[in-house]
PDB file of C-alpha atoms in Angstrom:
ATOM      1  CA  GLY E  19     -18.816   9.027   5.872  1.00 47.00           C
ATOM      2  CA  LEU E  20     -18.913   7.434   9.219  1.00 49.00           C
ATOM      3  CA  HIS E  21     -17.798   9.528  12.179  1.00 46.00           C
ATOM      4  CA  ILE E  22     -18.103   8.119  15.752  1.00 52.00           C
ATOM      5  CA  ASP E  23     -17.695  10.187  18.922  1.00 53.00           C
ATOM      6  CA  TYR E  24     -17.825   8.440  22.252  1.00 49.00           C
ATOM      7  CA  ASP E  25     -16.953   9.022  25.875  1.00 50.00           C
ATOM      8  CA  THR E  26     -14.532   6.276  27.085  1.00 49.00           C
ATOM      9  CA  ALA E  27     -15.058   7.237  30.692  1.00 48.00           C
ATOM     10  CA  ALA E  28     -18.852   6.962  30.549  1.00 48.00           C
ATOM     11  CA  THR E  29     -19.085   3.923  28.310  1.00 51.00           C
ATOM     12  CA  GLY E  30     -15.950   2.039  29.359  1.00 53.00           C
ATOM     13  CA  ILE E  31     -15.063   1.482  25.704  1.00 52.00           C
ATOM     14  CA  ASP E  32     -11.515   0.399  25.189  1.00 54.00           C
ATOM     15  CA  THR E  33     -10.361   1.672  21.821  1.00 51.00           C
ATOM     16  CA  ASP E  34      -8.240  -1.387  21.091  1.00 56.00           C
ATOM     17  CA  ASP E  35     -11.235  -3.611  21.766  1.00 62.00           C
ATOM     18  CA  LEU E  36     -13.396  -1.418  19.602  1.00 58.00           C
ATOM     19  CA  ARG E  37     -10.979  -1.809  16.660  1.00 56.00           C
ATOM     20  CA  SER E  38     -10.452  -5.556  17.204  1.00 62.00           C
ATOM     21  CA  ASP E  39     -14.100  -6.491  17.868  1.00 61.00           C
ATOM     22  CA  ASN E  40     -15.581  -4.690  14.887  1.00 58.00           C
ATOM     23  CA  THR E  41     -15.202  -4.938  11.118  1.00 56.00           C
ATOM     24  CA  PHE E  42     -14.539  -1.600   9.407  1.00 58.00           C
ATOM     25  CA  ASN E  43     -14.039  -1.338   5.661  1.00 60.00           C
ATOM     26  CA  THR E  44     -12.192   1.849   6.304  1.00 65.00           C
ATOM     27  CA  LEU E  45     -10.984   3.365   9.585  1.00 66.00           C
ATOM     28  CA  VAL E  46      -9.113   6.608  10.241  1.00 73.00           C
ATOM     29  CA  PHE E  47      -7.987   7.957  13.633  1.00 65.00           C
ATOM     30  CA  LEU E  48      -5.797  10.761  14.896  1.00 69.00           C
ATOM     31  CA  THR E  49      -2.478  10.429  16.879  1.00 66.00           C
ATOM     32  CA  SER E  50       0.169  12.771  18.089  1.00 64.00           C
ATOM     33  CA  ALA E  51       2.979  10.322  17.169  1.00 60.00           C
ATOM     34  CA  ASN E  52       3.816   8.325  14.018  1.00 59.00           C
ATOM     35  CA  ASP E  53       2.570   4.910  15.142  1.00 55.00           C
ATOM     36  CA  ASP E  54      -0.674   3.036  14.977  1.00 51.00           C
ATOM     37  CA  THR E  55      -1.471   3.285  18.610  1.00 53.00           C
ATOM     38  CA  TYR E  56      -4.740   4.997  19.117  1.00 51.00           C
ATOM     39  CA  SER E  57      -4.698   8.143  21.294  1.00 54.00           C
ATOM     40  CA  ASP E  58      -7.362  10.423  22.447  1.00 51.00           C
ATOM     41  CA  LEU E  59      -6.058  13.397  20.423  1.00 53.00           C
ATOM     42  CA  ASN E  60      -8.963  15.868  20.067  1.00 54.00           C
ATOM     43  CA  GLY E  61     -11.118  13.493  22.074  1.00 57.00           C
ATOM     44  CA  PRO E  62     -11.931   9.848  21.330  1.00 55.00           C
ATOM     45  CA  GLN E  63     -13.004   9.817  17.686  1.00 69.00           C
ATOM     46  CA  ILE E  64     -12.698   7.500  14.732  1.00 76.00           C
ATOM     47  CA  TYR E  65     -13.670   8.270  11.132  1.00 79.00           C
ATOM     48  CA  GLY E  66     -14.640   6.305   8.061  1.00 81.00           C
ATOM     49  CA  LEU E  67     -13.028   8.775   5.649  1.00 85.00           C
ATOM     50  CA  ILE E  68      -9.664  10.536   5.493  1.00 87.00           C
ATOM     51  CA  ASP E  69     -11.378  13.838   5.006  1.00 87.00           C
ATOM     52  CA  GLY E  70     -13.079  13.555   8.387  1.00 83.00           C
ATOM     53  CA  GLY E  71      -9.759  13.114  10.147  1.00 82.00           C
ATOM     54  CA  LEU E  72      -8.209  15.989   8.129  1.00 85.00           C
ATOM     55  CA  ASN E  73     -10.943  18.336   9.205  1.00 81.00           C
ATOM     56  CA  ASP E  74     -10.199  17.720  12.928  1.00 77.00           C
ATOM     57  CA  VAL E  75      -6.381  17.181  13.052  1.00 79.00           C
ATOM     58  CA  GLY E  76      -4.040  19.902  14.308  1.00 72.00           C
ATOM     59  CA  GLY E  77      -0.797  20.849  12.673  1.00 74.00           C
ATOM     60  CA  GLY E  78       2.048  18.442  13.254  1.00 75.00           C
ATOM     61  CA  ASN E  79      -0.266  15.617  14.241  1.00 79.00           C
ATOM     62  CA  PHE E  80      -0.961  12.388  12.340  1.00 81.00           C
ATOM     63  CA  VAL E  81      -3.990  11.062  10.530  1.00 83.00           C
ATOM     64  CA  GLN E  82      -3.547   7.267  10.721  1.00 83.00           C
ATOM     65  CA  VAL E  83      -5.251   5.431   7.888  1.00 85.00           C
ATOM     66  CA  THR E  84      -5.942   1.731   8.123  1.00 82.00           C
ATOM     67  CA  PRO E  85      -5.833  -0.605   5.105  1.00 84.00           C
ATOM     68  CA  GLY E  86      -8.785  -0.354   2.683  1.00 85.00           C
ATOM     69  CA  THR E  87      -9.957   1.535  -0.357  1.00 89.00           C
ATOM     70  CA  TYR E  88     -10.933   5.156   0.269  1.00 89.00           C
ATOM     71  CA  GLU E  89     -12.989   6.767  -2.485  1.00 90.00           C
ATOM     72  CA  GLU E  90     -12.153  10.367  -1.871  1.00 89.00           C
ATOM     73  CA  SER E  91     -11.062  13.457  -3.798  1.00 89.00           C
ATOM     74  CA  GLU E  92     -10.137  17.043  -3.178  1.00 91.00           C
ATOM     75  CA  LEU E  93      -8.334  16.226   0.126  1.00 91.00           C
ATOM     76  CA  SER E  94      -6.689  19.348   1.534  1.00 89.00           C
ATOM     77  CA  VAL E  95      -3.550  18.388   3.483  1.00 89.00           C
ATOM     78  CA  GLY E  96      -2.282  21.125   5.862  1.00 85.00           C
ATOM     79  CA  GLU E  97       0.581  20.762   8.352  1.00 84.00           C
ATOM     80  CA  SER E  98      -0.380  17.282   9.252  1.00 83.00           C
ATOM     81  CA  VAL E  99       0.965  13.863   8.214  1.00 83.00           C
ATOM     82  CA  ILE E 100      -1.382  11.416   6.550  1.00 82.00           C
ATOM     83  CA  THR E 101       0.108   7.966   6.894  1.00 83.00           C
ATOM     84  CA  THR E 102      -0.506   4.274   6.990  1.00 80.00           C
ATOM     85  CA  SER E 103       1.741   1.823   8.860  1.00 68.00           C
ATOM     86  CA  ASN E 104       0.968  -0.918   6.345  1.00 74.00           C
ATOM     87  CA  ASP E 105       2.317  -1.682   2.912  1.00 79.00           C
ATOM     88  CA  GLN E 106       1.249   0.975   0.361  1.00 81.00           C
ATOM     89  CA  SER E 107      -0.510  -1.642  -1.773  1.00 85.00           C
ATOM     90  CA  GLU E 108      -2.972  -2.272   1.117  1.00 86.00           C
ATOM     91  CA  THR E 109      -4.227   1.306   1.310  1.00 89.00           C
ATOM     92  CA  GLU E 110      -5.699   2.956  -1.820  1.00 91.00           C
ATOM     93  CA  ILE E 111      -7.099   6.391  -2.370  1.00 91.00           C
ATOM     94  CA  VAL E 112      -9.319   6.349  -5.527  1.00 90.00           C
ATOM     95  CA  ALA E 113     -10.762   9.255  -7.405  1.00 85.00           C
ATOM     96  CA  GLU E 114     -12.534   9.308 -10.785  1.00 76.00           C
ATOM     97  CA  ASN E 115     -12.226  12.684 -12.484  1.00 75.00           C
ATOM     98  CA  LYS E 116     -10.935  15.026  -9.755  1.00 83.00           C
ATOM     99  CA  LYS E 117      -7.662  15.769  -8.006  1.00 88.00           C
ATOM    100  CA  ILE E 118      -7.068  13.382  -5.186  1.00 90.00           C
ATOM    101  CA  ALA E 119      -5.144  15.755  -2.855  1.00 92.00           C
ATOM    102  CA  THR E 120      -3.490  19.143  -2.556  1.00 91.00           C
ATOM    103  CA  ILE E 121      -0.692  19.576  -0.056  1.00 91.00           C
ATOM    104  CA  ASN E 122      -0.632  23.015   1.620  1.00 85.00           C
ATOM    105  CA  SER E 123       1.507  24.257   4.572  1.00 80.00           C
ATOM    106  CA  GLY E 124       4.160  21.498   4.512  1.00 83.00           C
ATOM    107  CA  GLY E 125       1.946  18.430   4.827  1.00 88.00           C
ATOM    108  CA  VAL E 126       3.054  14.820   4.205  1.00 90.00           C
ATOM    109  CA  LEU E 127       1.463  11.935   2.377  1.00 92.00           C
ATOM    110  CA  ASP E 128       3.167   8.649   3.321  1.00 92.00           C
ATOM    111  CA  GLY E 129       2.422   5.053   2.256  1.00 92.00           C
ATOM    112  CA  PHE E 130      -0.480   5.048  -0.235  1.00 93.00           C
ATOM    113  CA  THR E 131      -1.495   3.801  -3.643  1.00 93.00           C
ATOM    114  CA  PHE E 132      -3.158   6.675  -5.531  1.00 92.00           C
ATOM    115  CA  VAL E 133      -5.588   5.571  -8.283  1.00 89.00           C
ATOM    116  CA  ALA E 134      -7.214   8.021 -10.595  1.00 79.00           C
ATOM    117  CA  GLU E 135      -9.616   6.181 -12.865  1.00 77.00           C
ATOM    118  CA  GLU E 136     -10.207   8.753 -15.612  1.00 73.00           C
ATOM    119  CA  ASP E 137      -7.919  10.806 -17.879  1.00 67.00           C
ATOM    120  CA  THR E 138      -8.485  14.521 -17.050  1.00 72.00           C
ATOM    121  CA  ASP E 139      -6.179  17.546 -16.786  1.00 77.00           C
ATOM    122  CA  ASN E 140      -6.095  17.271 -12.981  1.00 81.00           C
ATOM    123  CA  PRO E 141      -2.963  15.973 -11.348  1.00 88.00           C
ATOM    124  CA  ASP E 142      -3.508  13.264  -8.676  1.00 91.00           C
ATOM    125  CA  VAL E 143      -1.544  15.199  -6.115  1.00 93.00           C
ATOM    126  CA  GLU E 144      -0.685  18.951  -6.276  1.00 92.00           C
ATOM    127  CA  ILE E 145       2.053  20.410  -4.053  1.00 92.00           C
ATOM    128  CA  ASN E 146       1.540  24.091  -3.221  1.00 88.00           C
ATOM    129  CA  ALA E 147       3.784  24.588  -0.173  1.00 82.00           C
ATOM    130  CA  ASN E 148       7.369  24.448   1.055  1.00 82.00           C
ATOM    131  CA  ASN E 149       8.358  21.422   3.115  1.00 85.00           C
ATOM    132  CA  ALA E 150       5.701  19.273   1.443  1.00 90.00           C
ATOM    133  CA  VAL E 151       6.474  15.514   1.114  1.00 92.00           C
ATOM    134  CA  VAL E 152       5.090  12.639  -0.850  1.00 94.00           C
ATOM    135  CA  LYS E 153       6.890   9.387   0.040  1.00 94.00           C
ATOM    136  CA  ASN E 154       6.632   5.576   0.054  1.00 94.00           C
ATOM    137  CA  SER E 155       3.684   5.651  -2.389  1.00 95.00           C
ATOM    138  CA  THR E 156       2.546   4.337  -5.722  1.00 94.00           C
ATOM    139  CA  PHE E 157       0.674   6.247  -8.415  1.00 93.00           C
ATOM    140  CA  SER E 158      -1.332   3.961 -10.695  1.00 89.00           C
ATOM    141  CA  GLY E 159      -2.816   5.640 -13.729  1.00 81.00           C
ATOM    142  CA  VAL E 160      -4.858   4.548 -16.730  1.00 72.00           C
ATOM    143  CA  ALA E 161      -2.346   3.633 -19.435  1.00 61.00           C
ATOM    144  CA  ASN E 162      -1.360   6.371 -21.871  1.00 58.00           C
ATOM    145  CA  ARG E 163      -2.879   9.312 -20.029  1.00 57.00           C
ATOM    146  CA  GLU E 164      -2.325  12.344 -22.171  1.00 64.00           C
ATOM    147  CA  ASP E 165      -3.320  15.245 -19.917  1.00 69.00           C
ATOM    148  CA  ARG E 166      -2.870  13.965 -16.361  1.00 77.00           C
ATOM    149  CA  SER E 167       0.253  14.015 -14.250  1.00 86.00           C
ATOM    150  CA  ALA E 168       0.698  11.993 -11.105  1.00 91.00           C
ATOM    151  CA  ILE E 169       2.272  14.923  -9.167  1.00 92.00           C
ATOM    152  CA  LEU E 170       2.191  18.642  -9.991  1.00 90.00           C
ATOM    153  CA  ILE E 171       4.632  20.798  -8.059  1.00 90.00           C
ATOM    154  CA  ASP E 172       4.041  24.612  -8.092  1.00 85.00           C
ATOM    155  CA  GLY E 173       7.672  25.739  -8.664  1.00 75.00           C
ATOM    156  CA  ASN E 174       6.817  29.260  -7.413  1.00 72.00           C
ATOM    157  CA  SER E 175       6.412  28.116  -3.804  1.00 65.00           C
ATOM    158  CA  ASN E 176       8.049  24.717  -3.641  1.00 55.00           C
ATOM    159  CA  SER E 177      11.822  25.052  -3.654  1.00 62.00           C
ATOM    160  CA  ASP E 178      12.076  22.233  -1.160  1.00 82.00           C
ATOM    161  CA  ALA E 179       9.254  19.841  -1.858  1.00 87.00           C
ATOM    162  CA  GLU E 180      10.257  16.202  -1.617  1.00 90.00           C
ATOM    163  CA  VAL E 181       9.168  13.204  -3.620  1.00 93.00           C
ATOM    164  CA  VAL E 182      10.843  10.087  -2.118  1.00 94.00           C
ATOM    165  CA  ASN E 183      10.512   6.382  -2.895  1.00 95.00           C
ATOM    166  CA  VAL E 184       7.524   6.882  -5.253  1.00 95.00           C
ATOM    167  CA  ASP E 185       6.594   4.525  -8.077  1.00 95.00           C
ATOM    168  CA  ILE E 186       4.638   6.088 -10.962  1.00 93.00           C
ATOM    169  CA  GLN E 187       2.986   3.971 -13.647  1.00 89.00           C
ATOM    170  CA  GLY E 188       0.523   4.642 -16.412  1.00 83.00           C
ATOM    171  CA  TYR E 189       1.017   8.397 -16.903  1.00 82.00           C
ATOM    172  CA  ASP E 190       2.384  10.422 -19.786  1.00 78.00           C
ATOM    173  CA  VAL E 191       4.053  12.761 -17.247  1.00 83.00           C
ATOM    174  CA  GLY E 192       4.890  11.456 -13.802  1.00 89.00           C
ATOM    175  CA  ILE E 193       6.098  14.639 -12.095  1.00 91.00           C
ATOM    176  CA  GLU E 194       5.405  18.036 -13.521  1.00 88.00           C
ATOM    177  CA  ILE E 195       6.775  21.372 -12.320  1.00 87.00           C
ATOM    178  CA  LEU E 196       4.850  24.593 -12.880  1.00 83.00           C
ATOM    179  CA  ASP E 197       7.345  27.473 -13.377  1.00 76.00           C
ATOM    180  CA  SER E 198       6.959  31.165 -12.562  1.00 66.00           C
ATOM    181  CA  SER E 199       5.786  32.037 -16.141  1.00 63.00           C
ATOM    182  CA  GLY E 200       2.837  29.657 -15.860  1.00 61.00           C
ATOM    183  CA  GLY E 201       4.512  27.081 -18.112  1.00 59.00           C
ATOM    184  CA  SER E 202       5.198  23.602 -17.027  1.00 61.00           C
ATOM    185  CA  GLY E 203       7.412  20.656 -17.894  1.00 56.00           C
ATOM    186  CA  PRO E 204       8.210  17.128 -16.800  1.00 56.00           C
ATOM    187  CA  VAL E 205      10.970  16.358 -14.315  1.00 60.00           C
ATOM    188  CA  GLN E 206      13.924  14.832 -16.297  1.00 47.00           C
TER     189      GLN E 206
END
C-alpha cells in the first residue's frame, strides 16, 4: 500500500492542501485526538492502508480512516482507536476468506462496515482483550453463513468487552462467546 513520508518544513507542504488538492481512493492518517484534523503525530505521514497506520500508531492514539473501500485482513488492533468521522456506510473494510481484525490490548473499532465475502470458520472481528470496543458499525455477511460469526469474543479474557450500536446482517451467528472450556455459543 501507499505510504508517504514528507518533511513539511523542507517542502512547505500544507497537509490540508495535500488532502484537498489530490484524489486518494483510500487515505489513513494518525492523530492524538478523536477528530479528523491532521496532526504530525509520529512525523508527517499518510497511508493508503489501515495496516500501515496501525504499524506506526502508539497506544491511546487514533488511526483516522477516510471514506473508501479498504481490502485488508488480519488487522491487529492494539491500544489504539481506529475510527472514521463519516457515516459507517461510507467506509468499508473487505476481506475474502480471512479474519478482518483482532482486537488486542483494549483497542477500539468505530464507524465501519465490515464485509466478508466468503463463508469460512473465521469471525470477521475477534476480541481477545479487556476494554475492547466495537461500536457504530455494520457487519454485512453473505446470506445464510453457516460457520462464520460477525464477532467472536474470547470469554476467558473479555469480561468487559463492549459491542455498541452494531447492526449485523447475513450471519447464522452474529456474536459468539468462547467459554473457558473451549466451547462457544451465540449471545441471546
